[in-house]
Short mmCIF file of C-alpha atoms and ligand atoms in Angstrom, two decimals:
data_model
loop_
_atom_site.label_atom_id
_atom_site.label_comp_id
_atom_site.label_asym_id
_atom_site.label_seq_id
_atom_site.Cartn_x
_atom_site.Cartn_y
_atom_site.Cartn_z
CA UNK A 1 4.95 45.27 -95.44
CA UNK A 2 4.14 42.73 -93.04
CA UNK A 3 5.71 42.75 -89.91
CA UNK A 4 9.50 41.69 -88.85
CA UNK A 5 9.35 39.78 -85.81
CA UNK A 6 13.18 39.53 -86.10
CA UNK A 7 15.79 41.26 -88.09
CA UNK A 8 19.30 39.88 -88.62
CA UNK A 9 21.77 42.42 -89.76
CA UNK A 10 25.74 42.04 -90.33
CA UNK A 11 26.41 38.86 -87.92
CA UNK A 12 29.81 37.91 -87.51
CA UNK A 13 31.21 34.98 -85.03
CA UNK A 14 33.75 34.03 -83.89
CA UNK A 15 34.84 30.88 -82.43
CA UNK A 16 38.30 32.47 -81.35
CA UNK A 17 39.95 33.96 -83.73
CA UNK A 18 38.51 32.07 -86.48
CA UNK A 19 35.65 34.08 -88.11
CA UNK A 20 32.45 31.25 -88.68
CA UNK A 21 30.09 33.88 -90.18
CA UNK A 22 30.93 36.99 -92.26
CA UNK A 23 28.33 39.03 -91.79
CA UNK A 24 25.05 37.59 -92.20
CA UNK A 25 21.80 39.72 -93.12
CA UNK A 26 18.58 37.74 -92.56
CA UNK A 27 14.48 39.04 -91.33
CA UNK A 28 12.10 37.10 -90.69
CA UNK A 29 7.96 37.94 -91.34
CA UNK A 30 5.59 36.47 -88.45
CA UNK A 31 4.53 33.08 -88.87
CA UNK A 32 5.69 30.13 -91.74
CA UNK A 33 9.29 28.35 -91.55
CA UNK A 34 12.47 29.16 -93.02
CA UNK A 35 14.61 26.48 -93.73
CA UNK A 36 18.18 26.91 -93.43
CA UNK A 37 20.58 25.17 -95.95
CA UNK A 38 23.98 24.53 -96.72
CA UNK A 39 26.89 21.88 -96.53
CA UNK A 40 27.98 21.07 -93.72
CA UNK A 41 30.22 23.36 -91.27
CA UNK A 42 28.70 25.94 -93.38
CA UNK A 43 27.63 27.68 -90.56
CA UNK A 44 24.07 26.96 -89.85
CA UNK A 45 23.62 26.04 -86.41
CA UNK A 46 26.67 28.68 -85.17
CA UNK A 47 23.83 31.30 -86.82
CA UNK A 48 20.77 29.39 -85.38
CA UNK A 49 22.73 29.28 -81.48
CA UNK A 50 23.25 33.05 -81.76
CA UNK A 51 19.37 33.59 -82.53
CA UNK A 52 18.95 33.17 -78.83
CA UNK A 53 22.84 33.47 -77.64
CA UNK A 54 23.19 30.30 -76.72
CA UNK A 55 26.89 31.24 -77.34
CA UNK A 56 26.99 33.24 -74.16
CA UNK A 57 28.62 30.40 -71.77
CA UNK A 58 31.25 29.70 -74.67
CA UNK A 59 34.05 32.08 -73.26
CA UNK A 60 35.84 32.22 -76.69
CA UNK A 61 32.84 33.29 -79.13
CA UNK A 62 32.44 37.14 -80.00
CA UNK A 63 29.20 37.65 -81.78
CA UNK A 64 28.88 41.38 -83.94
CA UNK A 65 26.28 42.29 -85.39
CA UNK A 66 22.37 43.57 -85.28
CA UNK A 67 19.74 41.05 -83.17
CA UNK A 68 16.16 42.50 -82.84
CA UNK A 69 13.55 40.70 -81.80
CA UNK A 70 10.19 42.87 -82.27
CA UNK A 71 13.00 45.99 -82.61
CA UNK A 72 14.48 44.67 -79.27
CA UNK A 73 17.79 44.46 -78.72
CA UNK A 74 18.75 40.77 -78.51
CA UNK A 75 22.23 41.23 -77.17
CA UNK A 76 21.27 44.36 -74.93
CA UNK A 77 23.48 43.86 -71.85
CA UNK A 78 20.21 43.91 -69.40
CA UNK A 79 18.57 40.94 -71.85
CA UNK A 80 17.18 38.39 -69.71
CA UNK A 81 18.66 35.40 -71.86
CA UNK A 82 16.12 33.02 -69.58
CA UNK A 83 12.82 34.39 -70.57
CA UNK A 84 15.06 35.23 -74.06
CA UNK A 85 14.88 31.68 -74.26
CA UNK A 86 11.50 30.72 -74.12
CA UNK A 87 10.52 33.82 -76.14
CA UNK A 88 12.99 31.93 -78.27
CA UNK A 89 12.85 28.00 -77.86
CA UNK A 90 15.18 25.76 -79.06
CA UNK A 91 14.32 22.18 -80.58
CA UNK A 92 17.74 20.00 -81.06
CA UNK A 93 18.93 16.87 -83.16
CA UNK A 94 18.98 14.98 -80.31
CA UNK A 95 15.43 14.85 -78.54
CA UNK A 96 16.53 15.43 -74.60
CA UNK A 97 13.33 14.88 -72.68
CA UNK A 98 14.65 15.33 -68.91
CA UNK A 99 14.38 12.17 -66.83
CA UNK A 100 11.17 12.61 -65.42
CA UNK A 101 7.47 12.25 -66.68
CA UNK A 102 5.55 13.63 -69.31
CA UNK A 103 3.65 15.87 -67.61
CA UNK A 104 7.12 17.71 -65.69
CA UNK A 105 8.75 17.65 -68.66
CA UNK A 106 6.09 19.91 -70.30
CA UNK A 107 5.13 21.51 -67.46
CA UNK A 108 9.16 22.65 -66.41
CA UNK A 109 9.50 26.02 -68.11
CA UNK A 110 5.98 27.28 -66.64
CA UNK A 111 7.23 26.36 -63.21
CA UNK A 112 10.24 27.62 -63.44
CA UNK A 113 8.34 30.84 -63.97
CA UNK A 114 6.33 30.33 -60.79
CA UNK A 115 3.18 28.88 -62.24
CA UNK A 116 1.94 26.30 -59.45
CA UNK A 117 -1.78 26.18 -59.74
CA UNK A 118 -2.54 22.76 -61.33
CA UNK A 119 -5.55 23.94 -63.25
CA UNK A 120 -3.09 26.17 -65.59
CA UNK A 121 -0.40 23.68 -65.69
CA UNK A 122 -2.97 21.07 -66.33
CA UNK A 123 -4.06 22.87 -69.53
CA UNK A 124 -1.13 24.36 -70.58
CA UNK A 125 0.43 20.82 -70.68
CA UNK A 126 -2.48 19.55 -72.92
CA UNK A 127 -2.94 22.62 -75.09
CA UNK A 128 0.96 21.97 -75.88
CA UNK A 129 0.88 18.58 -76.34
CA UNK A 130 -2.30 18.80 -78.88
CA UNK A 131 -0.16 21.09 -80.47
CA UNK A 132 2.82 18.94 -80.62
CA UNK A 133 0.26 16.40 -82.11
CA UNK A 134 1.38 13.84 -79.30
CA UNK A 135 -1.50 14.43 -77.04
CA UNK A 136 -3.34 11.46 -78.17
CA UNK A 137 -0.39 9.03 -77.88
CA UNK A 138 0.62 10.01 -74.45
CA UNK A 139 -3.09 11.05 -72.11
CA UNK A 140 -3.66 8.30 -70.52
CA UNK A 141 0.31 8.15 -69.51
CA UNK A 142 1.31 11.60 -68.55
CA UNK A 143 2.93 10.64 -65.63
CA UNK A 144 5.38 7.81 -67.35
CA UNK A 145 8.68 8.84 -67.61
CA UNK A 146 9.60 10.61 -71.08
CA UNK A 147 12.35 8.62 -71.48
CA UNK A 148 10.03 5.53 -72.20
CA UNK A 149 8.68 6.69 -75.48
CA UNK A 150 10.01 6.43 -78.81
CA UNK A 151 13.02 8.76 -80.69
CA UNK A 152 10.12 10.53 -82.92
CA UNK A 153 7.47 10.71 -79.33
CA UNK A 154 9.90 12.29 -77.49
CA UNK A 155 11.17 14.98 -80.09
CA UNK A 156 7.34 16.03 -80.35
CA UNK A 157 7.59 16.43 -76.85
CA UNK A 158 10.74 18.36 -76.70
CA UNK A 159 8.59 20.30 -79.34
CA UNK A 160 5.42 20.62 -76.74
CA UNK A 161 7.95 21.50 -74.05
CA UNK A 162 9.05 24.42 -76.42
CA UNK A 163 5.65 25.21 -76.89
CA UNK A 164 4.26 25.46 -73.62
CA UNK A 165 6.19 28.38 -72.47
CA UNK A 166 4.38 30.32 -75.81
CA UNK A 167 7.72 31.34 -77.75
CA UNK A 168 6.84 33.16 -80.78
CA UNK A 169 9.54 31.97 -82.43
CA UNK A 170 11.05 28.13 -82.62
CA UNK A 171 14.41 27.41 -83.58
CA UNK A 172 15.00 23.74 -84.54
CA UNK A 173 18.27 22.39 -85.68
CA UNK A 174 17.57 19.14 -87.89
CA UNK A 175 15.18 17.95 -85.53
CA UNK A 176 14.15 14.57 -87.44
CA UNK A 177 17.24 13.48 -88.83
CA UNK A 178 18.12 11.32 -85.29
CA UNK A 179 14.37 9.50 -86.25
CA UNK A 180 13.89 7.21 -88.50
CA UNK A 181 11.26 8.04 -91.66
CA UNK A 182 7.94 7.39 -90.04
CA UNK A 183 9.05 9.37 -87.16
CA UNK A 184 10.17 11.90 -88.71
CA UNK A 185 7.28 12.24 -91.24
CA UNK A 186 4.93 12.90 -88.12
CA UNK A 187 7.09 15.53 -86.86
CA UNK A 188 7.33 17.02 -90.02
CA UNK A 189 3.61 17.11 -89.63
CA UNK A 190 3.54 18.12 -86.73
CA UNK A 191 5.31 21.55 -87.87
CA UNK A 192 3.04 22.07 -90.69
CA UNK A 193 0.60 22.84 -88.17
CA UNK A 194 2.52 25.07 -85.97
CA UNK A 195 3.33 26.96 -88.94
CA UNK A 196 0.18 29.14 -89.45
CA UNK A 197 0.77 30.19 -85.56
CA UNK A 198 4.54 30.44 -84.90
CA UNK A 199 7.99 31.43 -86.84
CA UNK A 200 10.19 28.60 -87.18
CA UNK A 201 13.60 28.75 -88.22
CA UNK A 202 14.94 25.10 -89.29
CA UNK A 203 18.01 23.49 -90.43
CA UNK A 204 17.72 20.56 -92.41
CA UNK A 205 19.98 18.63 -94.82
CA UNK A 206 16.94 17.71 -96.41
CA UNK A 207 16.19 19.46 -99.50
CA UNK A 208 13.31 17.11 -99.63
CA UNK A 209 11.81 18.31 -96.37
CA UNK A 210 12.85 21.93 -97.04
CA UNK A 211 10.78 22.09 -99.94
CA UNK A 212 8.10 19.94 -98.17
CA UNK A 213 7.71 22.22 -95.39
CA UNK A 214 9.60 25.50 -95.85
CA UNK A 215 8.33 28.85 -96.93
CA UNK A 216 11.73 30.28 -97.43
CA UNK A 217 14.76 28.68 -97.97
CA UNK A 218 18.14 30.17 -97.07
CA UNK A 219 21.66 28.59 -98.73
CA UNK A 220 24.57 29.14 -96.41
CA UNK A 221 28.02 28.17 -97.71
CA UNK A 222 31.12 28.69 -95.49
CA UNK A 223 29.90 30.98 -93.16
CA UNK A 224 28.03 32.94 -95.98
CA UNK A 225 24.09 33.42 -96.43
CA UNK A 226 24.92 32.63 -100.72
CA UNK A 227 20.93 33.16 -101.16
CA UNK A 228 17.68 32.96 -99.53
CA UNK A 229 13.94 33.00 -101.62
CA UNK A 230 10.95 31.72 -101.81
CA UNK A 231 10.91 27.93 -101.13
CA UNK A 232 9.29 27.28 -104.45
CA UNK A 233 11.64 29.23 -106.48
CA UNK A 234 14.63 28.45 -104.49
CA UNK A 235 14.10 24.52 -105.57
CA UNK A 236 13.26 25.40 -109.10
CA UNK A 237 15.13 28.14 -110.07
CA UNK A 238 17.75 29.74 -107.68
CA UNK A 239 18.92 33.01 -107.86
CA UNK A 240 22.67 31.96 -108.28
CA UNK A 241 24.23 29.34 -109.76
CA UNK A 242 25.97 27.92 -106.40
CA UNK A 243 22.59 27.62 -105.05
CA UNK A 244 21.68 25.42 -108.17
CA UNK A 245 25.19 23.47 -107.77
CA UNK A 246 24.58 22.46 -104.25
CA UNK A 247 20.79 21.69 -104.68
CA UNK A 248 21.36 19.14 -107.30
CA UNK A 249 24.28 17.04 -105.15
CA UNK A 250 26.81 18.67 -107.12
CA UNK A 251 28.86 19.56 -104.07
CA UNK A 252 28.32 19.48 -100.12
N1 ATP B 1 32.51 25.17 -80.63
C1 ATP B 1 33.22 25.45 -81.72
N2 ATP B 1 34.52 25.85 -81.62
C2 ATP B 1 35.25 26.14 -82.71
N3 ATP B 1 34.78 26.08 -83.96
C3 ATP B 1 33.52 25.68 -84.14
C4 ATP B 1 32.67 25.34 -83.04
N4 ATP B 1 31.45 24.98 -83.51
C5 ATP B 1 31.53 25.08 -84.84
N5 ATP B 1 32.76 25.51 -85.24
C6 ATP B 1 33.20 25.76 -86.62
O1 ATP B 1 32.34 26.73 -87.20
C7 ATP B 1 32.02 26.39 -88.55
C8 ATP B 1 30.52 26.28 -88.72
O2 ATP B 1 30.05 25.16 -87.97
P1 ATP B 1 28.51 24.85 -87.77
O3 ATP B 1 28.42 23.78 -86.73
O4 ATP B 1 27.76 26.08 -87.53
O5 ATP B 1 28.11 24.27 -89.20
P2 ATP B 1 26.77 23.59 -89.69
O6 ATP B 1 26.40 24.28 -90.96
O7 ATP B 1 25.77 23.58 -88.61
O8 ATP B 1 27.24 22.12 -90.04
P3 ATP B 1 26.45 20.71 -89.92
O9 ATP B 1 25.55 20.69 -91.10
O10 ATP B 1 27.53 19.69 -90.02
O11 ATP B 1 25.73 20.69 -88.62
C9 ATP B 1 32.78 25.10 -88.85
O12 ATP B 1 33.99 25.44 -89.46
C10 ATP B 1 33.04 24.52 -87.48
O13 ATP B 1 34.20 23.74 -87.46
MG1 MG B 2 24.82 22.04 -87.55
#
């Protein structure tokens, strides 16, 4: 068995007293993407957020459940939710490059852990962005401000800024479908790459680019994980038949 890097067992929110997920089991292997599914207000990005409890400032969400992360608990009271964070990043729809250059944007989570010495920062912001796959676009302008580049330049460096604090696992909630095709097709890319290295959890409404770039798929439908599988199977021949009904457009 190869190893879980994180193990999702029971999870229930609530938003309230409104229960959004009814007990959700998901684990997740080292390395690859899992693509997660489903109509929407099905639930996917109230799972993704609790990943790395980015529910915590939302007074009226109650997350049950199990949340280990390489056996840890997740939701242990002494959890360091900062350092959770970049042990977990977080890629959004919207990319949200701060409004300074290039170089601080990548550069902000190692300083916020104390790094100073410009040698390390100076490579850790270019071994990122290489891995982002932006490095060549942006070298000779690493001290423009982010906000100049394009929708699809700045996601892949929301993606490098992710990167550079070495997460092991990347959670990205439809992270190309703000970009337009040619955009989006690069960052698509640019994940195929990470995905020998890291463990990415995505949510798409893309069956397209879940089957392009998942390993696993995972079909949530009101607040339910209805099935997850191998990508391949999952797009040709689904365990259940809901799975099948919302793959082909039938509803969602
Ligand atoms: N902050 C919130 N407060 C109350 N209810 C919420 C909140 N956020 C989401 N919900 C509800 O939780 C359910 C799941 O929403 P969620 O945003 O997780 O769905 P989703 O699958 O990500 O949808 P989409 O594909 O549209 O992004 C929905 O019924 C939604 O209305
Ligand atoms: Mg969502």
């Amino acid at each position: 068995m190869a190893e879980k890097i994180l193990v999702t067992e029971n999870v229930r929110l609530y938003y309230g007293e409104k229960e959004a997920l009814h007990g959700i089991n998901l684990d997740y292997r080292k390395y690859g993407i899992t693509a997660l599914i489903g109509p929407s207000g099905s639930g996917k990005s109230t799972y993704l957020r609790a990943l790395n409890r980015m529910h915590d400032l939302t007074d009226y969400v109650t997350v049950t459940g199990t949340f280990l992360l390489n056996g840890e608990d997740i939701y242990a009271p002494n959890m360091d939710t900062v350092q959770l964070r970049k042990q977990i990043g977080m890629v959004f729809q919207q990319p949200m490059p701060f409004p300074f250059s290039i170089y601080d944007n990548v550069a902000f989570g190692l300083r916020t852990d104390g790094v100073k010495d410009k040698a390390i920062l100076d490579e850790k912001v270019e071994s990122s962005l290489k891995a982002a796959a932006i490095w060549d676009e942006v070298k000779d302008d690493l001290h423009k401000s982010a906000l100049s580049l394009s929708g699809g330049q700045q996601q892949r460096i929301s993606i490098a800024r992710a990167l550079a604090t070495s997460p092991e696992i990347l959670l990205l909630d439809e992270p190309t479908s703000a970009l337009d095709p040619v955009s989006a097709n690069l960052v698509e890319n640019t994940l195929i790459q990470l995905r020998e290295q890291y463990t990415m959890i995505i949510v798409t409404h893309s069956m397209s680019q879940a089957s392009r770039i998942s390993d696993r798929t995972a079909f949530f439908n009101q607040g339910k994980l209805i099935e997850v599988n191998d990508t391949k199977k999952m797009f040709l021949n689904p365990d259940q038949q809901m799975t099948q009904d919302y793959i082909s457009g039938r509803f969602g």
